[in-house]
JSON list of C-alpha atoms in Angstrom, two decimals:
[
{"chain": "A", "resi": 1, "resn": "MET", "atom": "CA", "xyz": [-30.80, -23.86, -29.23]},
{"chain": "A", "resi": 2, "resn": "PHE", "atom": "CA", "xyz": [-30.00, -26.52, -26.83]},
{"chain": "A", "resi": 3, "resn": "ARG", "atom": "CA", "xyz": [-27.72, -28.27, -29.67]},
{"chain": "A", "resi": 4, "resn": "ARG", "atom": "CA", "xyz": [-25.70, -25.20, -29.99]},
{"chain": "A", "resi": 5, "resn": "ARG", "atom": "CA", "xyz": [-24.81, -25.10, -26.25]},
{"chain": "A", "resi": 6, "resn": "SER", "atom": "CA", "xyz": [-24.15, -28.77, -25.98]},
{"chain": "A", "resi": 7, "resn": "ARG", "atom": "CA", "xyz": [-21.95, -28.66, -29.15]},
{"chain": "A", "resi": 8, "resn": "ALA", "atom": "CA", "xyz": [-20.03, -25.66, -27.43]},
{"chain": "A", "resi": 9, "resn": "ASP", "atom": "CA", "xyz": [-19.64, -27.60, -24.34]},
{"chain": "A", "resi": 10, "resn": "ARG", "atom": "CA", "xyz": [-18.45, -30.65, -26.04]},
{"chain": "A", "resi": 11, "resn": "GLU", "atom": "CA", "xyz": [-15.97, -28.67, -28.05]},
{"chain": "A", "resi": 12, "resn": "PHE", "atom": "CA", "xyz": [-14.66, -27.02, -24.94]},
{"chain": "A", "resi": 13, "resn": "ARG", "atom": "CA", "xyz": [-14.28, -30.69, -23.04]},
{"chain": "A", "resi": 14, "resn": "GLU", "atom": "CA", "xyz": [-12.38, -31.86, -26.25]},
{"chain": "A", "resi": 15, "resn": "ALA", "atom": "CA", "xyz": [-10.02, -28.79, -26.11]},
{"chain": "A", "resi": 16, "resn": "GLN", "atom": "CA", "xyz": [-9.45, -29.68, -22.34]},
{"chain": "A", "resi": 17, "resn": "ARG", "atom": "CA", "xyz": [-8.75, -33.23, -23.16]},
{"chain": "A", "resi": 18, "resn": "ALA", "atom": "CA", "xyz": [-6.18, -32.24, -25.75]},
{"chain": "A", "resi": 19, "resn": "GLY", "atom": "CA", "xyz": [-4.40, -29.90, -23.49]},
{"chain": "A", "resi": 20, "resn": "GLN", "atom": "CA", "xyz": [-4.19, -32.46, -20.78]},
{"chain": "A", "resi": 21, "resn": "ALA", "atom": "CA", "xyz": [-2.82, -35.06, -23.22]},
{"chain": "A", "resi": 22, "resn": "LEU", "atom": "CA", "xyz": [-0.19, -32.55, -24.35]},
{"chain": "A", "resi": 23, "resn": "LEU", "atom": "CA", "xyz": [0.76, -31.70, -20.71]},
{"chain": "A", "resi": 24, "resn": "ALA", "atom": "CA", "xyz": [1.10, -35.63, -20.06]},
{"chain": "A", "resi": 25, "resn": "TYR", "atom": "CA", "xyz": [3.28, -35.84, -23.13]},
{"chain": "A", "resi": 26, "resn": "THR", "atom": "CA", "xyz": [5.41, -33.22, -22.30]},
{"chain": "A", "resi": 27, "resn": "ALA", "atom": "CA", "xyz": [5.75, -34.10, -18.40]},
{"chain": "A", "resi": 28, "resn": "HIS", "atom": "CA", "xyz": [8.73, -36.66, -19.01]},
{"chain": "A", "resi": 29, "resn": "LEU", "atom": "CA", "xyz": [10.63, -34.43, -21.17]},
{"chain": "A", "resi": 30, "resn": "PRO", "atom": "CA", "xyz": [13.59, -32.39, -19.82]},
{"chain": "A", "resi": 31, "resn": "TRP", "atom": "CA", "xyz": [13.35, -28.78, -19.60]},
{"chain": "A", "resi": 32, "resn": "PRO", "atom": "CA", "xyz": [15.31, -26.84, -22.24]},
{"chain": "A", "resi": 33, "resn": "GLU", "atom": "CA", "xyz": [18.64, -25.46, -20.79]},
{"chain": "A", "resi": 34, "resn": "ALA", "atom": "CA", "xyz": [18.29, -21.57, -19.95]},
{"chain": "A", "resi": 35, "resn": "PRO", "atom": "CA", "xyz": [20.89, -19.38, -21.76]},
{"chain": "A", "resi": 36, "resn": "THR", "atom": "CA", "xyz": [23.83, -18.51, -19.61]},
{"chain": "A", "resi": 37, "resn": "THR", "atom": "CA", "xyz": [24.01, -14.93, -20.85]},
{"chain": "A", "resi": 38, "resn": "VAL", "atom": "CA", "xyz": [21.22, -12.76, -21.83]},
{"chain": "A", "resi": 39, "resn": "PRO", "atom": "CA", "xyz": [22.22, -9.84, -24.20]},
{"chain": "A", "resi": 40, "resn": "GLU", "atom": "CA", "xyz": [21.12, -6.64, -22.65]},
{"chain": "A", "resi": 41, "resn": "PHE", "atom": "CA", "xyz": [18.10, -4.83, -24.03]},
{"chain": "A", "resi": 42, "resn": "LEU", "atom": "CA", "xyz": [19.46, -1.22, -23.47]},
{"chain": "A", "resi": 43, "resn": "PRO", "atom": "CA", "xyz": [23.00, -0.01, -22.90]},
{"chain": "A", "resi": 44, "resn": "PRO", "atom": "CA", "xyz": [23.67, 1.35, -19.33]},
{"chain": "A", "resi": 45, "resn": "GLU", "atom": "CA", "xyz": [23.83, 4.93, -20.49]},
{"chain": "A", "resi": 46, "resn": "PHE", "atom": "CA", "xyz": [20.35, 4.81, -22.09]},
{"chain": "A", "resi": 47, "resn": "ARG", "atom": "CA", "xyz": [18.57, 3.33, -19.03]},
{"chain": "A", "resi": 48, "resn": "ALA", "atom": "CA", "xyz": [16.59, 5.74, -16.81]},
{"chain": "A", "resi": 49, "resn": "PRO", "atom": "CA", "xyz": [17.47, 5.36, -12.98]},
{"chain": "A", "resi": 50, "resn": "CYS", "atom": "CA", "xyz": [15.23, 3.10, -10.89]},
{"chain": "A", "resi": 51, "resn": "ARG", "atom": "CA", "xyz": [13.56, 4.38, -7.73]},
{"chain": "A", "resi": 52, "resn": "GLN", "atom": "CA", "xyz": [16.34, 3.06, -5.68]},
{"chain": "A", "resi": 53, "resn": "ASP", "atom": "CA", "xyz": [19.00, 4.99, -7.49]},
{"chain": "A", "resi": 54, "resn": "VAL", "atom": "CA", "xyz": [17.52, 8.38, -6.99]},
{"chain": "A", "resi": 55, "resn": "SER", "atom": "CA", "xyz": [17.10, 10.34, -3.71]},
{"chain": "A", "resi": 56, "resn": "GLY", "atom": "CA", "xyz": [13.53, 11.31, -4.58]},
{"chain": "A", "resi": 57, "resn": "PHE", "atom": "CA", "xyz": [11.13, 12.94, -7.10]},
{"chain": "A", "resi": 58, "resn": "MET", "atom": "CA", "xyz": [9.89, 16.43, -7.19]},
{"chain": "A", "resi": 59, "resn": "MET", "atom": "CA", "xyz": [7.10, 18.21, -8.92]},
{"chain": "A", "resi": 60, "resn": "ARG", "atom": "CA", "xyz": [5.60, 21.84, -9.12]},
{"chain": "A", "resi": 61, "resn": "TRP", "atom": "CA", "xyz": [2.17, 22.54, -7.73]},
{"chain": "A", "resi": 62, "resn": "ASP", "atom": "CA", "xyz": [1.05, 25.91, -8.86]},
{"chain": "A", "resi": 63, "resn": "LEU", "atom": "CA", "xyz": [-2.55, 25.72, -7.60]},
{"chain": "A", "resi": 64, "resn": "PRO", "atom": "CA", "xyz": [-3.52, 25.92, -3.86]},
{"chain": "A", "resi": 65, "resn": "LEU", "atom": "CA", "xyz": [-2.78, 22.82, -2.34]},
{"chain": "A", "resi": 66, "resn": "ILE", "atom": "CA", "xyz": [-6.22, 21.24, -0.95]},
{"chain": "A", "resi": 67, "resn": "ILE", "atom": "CA", "xyz": [-5.70, 18.54, 1.62]},
{"chain": "A", "resi": 68, "resn": "ASP", "atom": "CA", "xyz": [-8.69, 16.78, 3.30]},
{"chain": "A", "resi": 69, "resn": "GLY", "atom": "CA", "xyz": [-11.06, 19.71, 2.05]},
{"chain": "A", "resi": 70, "resn": "GLU", "atom": "CA", "xyz": [-8.60, 22.42, 3.42]},
{"chain": "A", "resi": 71, "resn": "VAL", "atom": "CA", "xyz": [-6.44, 24.67, 1.68]},
{"chain": "A", "resi": 72, "resn": "HIS", "atom": "CA", "xyz": [-2.96, 24.07, 2.91]},
{"chain": "A", "resi": 73, "resn": "ALA", "atom": "CA", "xyz": [-0.80, 27.08, 3.89]},
{"chain": "A", "resi": 74, "resn": "CYS", "atom": "CA", "xyz": [2.60, 27.50, 4.72]},
{"chain": "A", "resi": 75, "resn": "CYS", "atom": "CA", "xyz": [3.82, 29.22, 8.03]},
{"chain": "A", "resi": 76, "resn": "CYS", "atom": "CA", "xyz": [4.85, 32.31, 6.05]},
{"chain": "A", "resi": 77, "resn": "GLY", "atom": "CA", "xyz": [1.23, 32.54, 4.65]},
{"chain": "A", "resi": 78, "resn": "ALA", "atom": "CA", "xyz": [1.87, 31.09, 1.02]},
{"chain": "A", "resi": 79, "resn": "TYR", "atom": "CA", "xyz": [-0.82, 28.84, -0.08]},
{"chain": "A", "resi": 80, "resn": "ARG", "atom": "CA", "xyz": [0.20, 28.37, -3.80]},
{"chain": "A", "resi": 81, "resn": "ASN", "atom": "CA", "xyz": [3.46, 27.79, -5.78]},
{"chain": "A", "resi": 82, "resn": "TRP", "atom": "CA", "xyz": [4.70, 24.40, -4.07]},
{"chain": "A", "resi": 83, "resn": "ILE", "atom": "CA", "xyz": [7.53, 22.21, -4.79]},
{"chain": "A", "resi": 84, "resn": "VAL", "atom": "CA", "xyz": [6.25, 18.55, -3.70]},
{"chain": "A", "resi": 85, "resn": "PHE", "atom": "CA", "xyz": [8.92, 16.14, -3.05]},
{"chain": "A", "resi": 86, "resn": "ASN", "atom": "CA", "xyz": [8.46, 12.39, -2.92]},
{"chain": "A", "resi": 87, "resn": "MET", "atom": "CA", "xyz": [11.40, 10.75, -1.12]},
{"chain": "A", "resi": 88, "resn": "ARG", "atom": "CA", "xyz": [12.83, 7.31, -1.27]},
{"chain": "A", "resi": 89, "resn": "ASP", "atom": "CA", "xyz": [11.23, 6.41, 2.14]},
{"chain": "A", "resi": 90, "resn": "ASP", "atom": "CA", "xyz": [7.97, 7.36, 0.64]},
{"chain": "A", "resi": 91, "resn": "SER", "atom": "CA", "xyz": [7.49, 10.51, 2.56]},
{"chain": "A", "resi": 92, "resn": "VAL", "atom": "CA", "xyz": [6.08, 13.63, 1.00]},
{"chain": "A", "resi": 93, "resn": "TRP", "atom": "CA", "xyz": [7.57, 17.05, 1.68]},
{"chain": "A", "resi": 94, "resn": "LEU", "atom": "CA", "xyz": [6.41, 20.46, 0.43]},
{"chain": "A", "resi": 95, "resn": "ARG", "atom": "CA", "xyz": [8.58, 23.58, -0.14]},
{"chain": "A", "resi": 96, "resn": "CYS", "atom": "CA", "xyz": [7.11, 26.92, -0.50]},
{"chain": "A", "resi": 97, "resn": "LYS", "atom": "CA", "xyz": [8.57, 29.82, -2.82]},
{"chain": "A", "resi": 98, "resn": "ALA", "atom": "CA", "xyz": [10.28, 31.21, 0.44]},
{"chain": "A", "resi": 99, "resn": "GLY", "atom": "CA", "xyz": [12.11, 28.20, 1.15]},
{"chain": "A", "resi": 100, "resn": "HIS", "atom": "CA", "xyz": [10.30, 26.80, 3.99]},
{"chain": "A", "resi": 101, "resn": "GLU", "atom": "CA", "xyz": [10.18, 22.91, 3.99]},
{"chain": "A", "resi": 102, "resn": "ALA", "atom": "CA", "xyz": [7.67, 20.57, 5.93]},
{"chain": "A", "resi": 103, "resn": "GLN", "atom": "CA", "xyz": [6.86, 16.97, 5.71]},
{"chain": "A", "resi": 104, "resn": "GLU", "atom": "CA", "xyz": [3.12, 16.29, 4.89]},
{"chain": "A", "resi": 105, "resn": "THR", "atom": "CA", "xyz": [1.95, 13.29, 6.49]},
{"chain": "A", "resi": 106, "resn": "ARG", "atom": "CA", "xyz": [-1.52, 13.44, 5.11]},
{"chain": "A", "resi": 107, "resn": "LEU", "atom": "CA", "xyz": [-0.05, 12.75, 1.61]},
{"chain": "A", "resi": 108, "resn": "ASP", "atom": "CA", "xyz": [1.65, 9.75, 0.28]},
{"chain": "A", "resi": 109, "resn": "THR", "atom": "CA", "xyz": [3.39, 8.24, -2.67]},
{"chain": "A", "resi": 110, "resn": "ALA", "atom": "CA", "xyz": [0.19, 7.00, -4.11]},
{"chain": "A", "resi": 111, "resn": "TRP", "atom": "CA", "xyz": [-1.11, 10.64, -4.11]},
{"chain": "A", "resi": 112, "resn": "TYR", "atom": "CA", "xyz": [2.05, 11.90, -5.64]},
{"chain": "A", "resi": 113, "resn": "ASN", "atom": "CA", "xyz": [1.88, 9.10, -8.36]},
{"chain": "A", "resi": 114, "resn": "ARG", "atom": "CA", "xyz": [-1.69, 10.03, -9.29]},
{"chain": "A", "resi": 115, "resn": "ASN", "atom": "CA", "xyz": [-1.04, 13.63, -9.65]},
{"chain": "A", "resi": 116, "resn": "SER", "atom": "CA", "xyz": [2.49, 13.84, -11.01]},
{"chain": "A", "resi": 117, "resn": "GLY", "atom": "CA", "xyz": [3.32, 13.44, -14.89]},
{"chain": "A", "resi": 118, "resn": "PRO", "atom": "CA", "xyz": [6.01, 11.35, -16.35]},
{"chain": "A", "resi": 119, "resn": "VAL", "atom": "CA", "xyz": [9.58, 12.11, -15.27]},
{"chain": "A", "resi": 120, "resn": "ASP", "atom": "CA", "xyz": [11.22, 14.23, -18.03]},
{"chain": "A", "resi": 121, "resn": "ARG", "atom": "CA", "xyz": [14.53, 15.11, -16.39]},
{"chain": "A", "resi": 122, "resn": "PHE", "atom": "CA", "xyz": [17.00, 13.77, -13.63]},
{"chain": "A", "resi": 123, "resn": "HIS", "atom": "CA", "xyz": [19.09, 16.40, -11.70]},
{"chain": "A", "resi": 124, "resn": "PRO", "atom": "CA", "xyz": [22.37, 15.50, -9.99]},
{"chain": "A", "resi": 125, "resn": "THR", "atom": "CA", "xyz": [21.54, 18.05, -7.17]},
{"chain": "A", "resi": 126, "resn": "LEU", "atom": "CA", "xyz": [18.60, 19.39, -5.20]},
{"chain": "A", "resi": 127, "resn": "GLU", "atom": "CA", "xyz": [19.62, 22.98, -6.16]},
{"chain": "A", "resi": 128, "resn": "ASP", "atom": "CA", "xyz": [19.83, 21.97, -9.97]},
{"chain": "A", "resi": 129, "resn": "GLY", "atom": "CA", "xyz": [16.27, 20.56, -9.82]},
{"chain": "A", "resi": 130, "resn": "LEU", "atom": "CA", "xyz": [14.78, 23.49, -7.90]},
{"chain": "A", "resi": 131, "resn": "ARG", "atom": "CA", "xyz": [16.43, 25.95, -10.34]},
{"chain": "A", "resi": 132, "resn": "HIS", "atom": "CA", "xyz": [14.73, 23.70, -13.19]},
{"chain": "A", "resi": 133, "resn": "LEU", "atom": "CA", "xyz": [11.45, 24.03, -11.58]},
{"chain": "A", "resi": 134, "resn": "GLY", "atom": "CA", "xyz": [11.83, 27.62, -10.99]},
{"chain": "A", "resi": 135, "resn": "HIS", "atom": "CA", "xyz": [12.44, 27.99, -7.39]}
]
């Protein structure tokens, strides 16, 4: 039992020495030149916009929205069928079916990312996005 452990320790030390010897050997060698041009992985028309390229993200929330243990309700009395916006500045806004919008400070981008699905479509205007989501 003890021989097996000492053999494993010895093999580990030998591997460390071999790695250090390789590093010492390659330390004086010059670094290879980096290529000046890197081919593009995807053409620009196939790339998805990054977070800085869009004004925000939106998703439907059909169930009652529970924040801090309370059902969130709009000033018009609506408590379901929300559109949740996550803006570029990391603020979260809610829009009810009647069109009332309000910033919800108790929700953040981390909450939005946990509860939203993958982005399936990009819209050029807010109205186009709302129409797509049924509002």
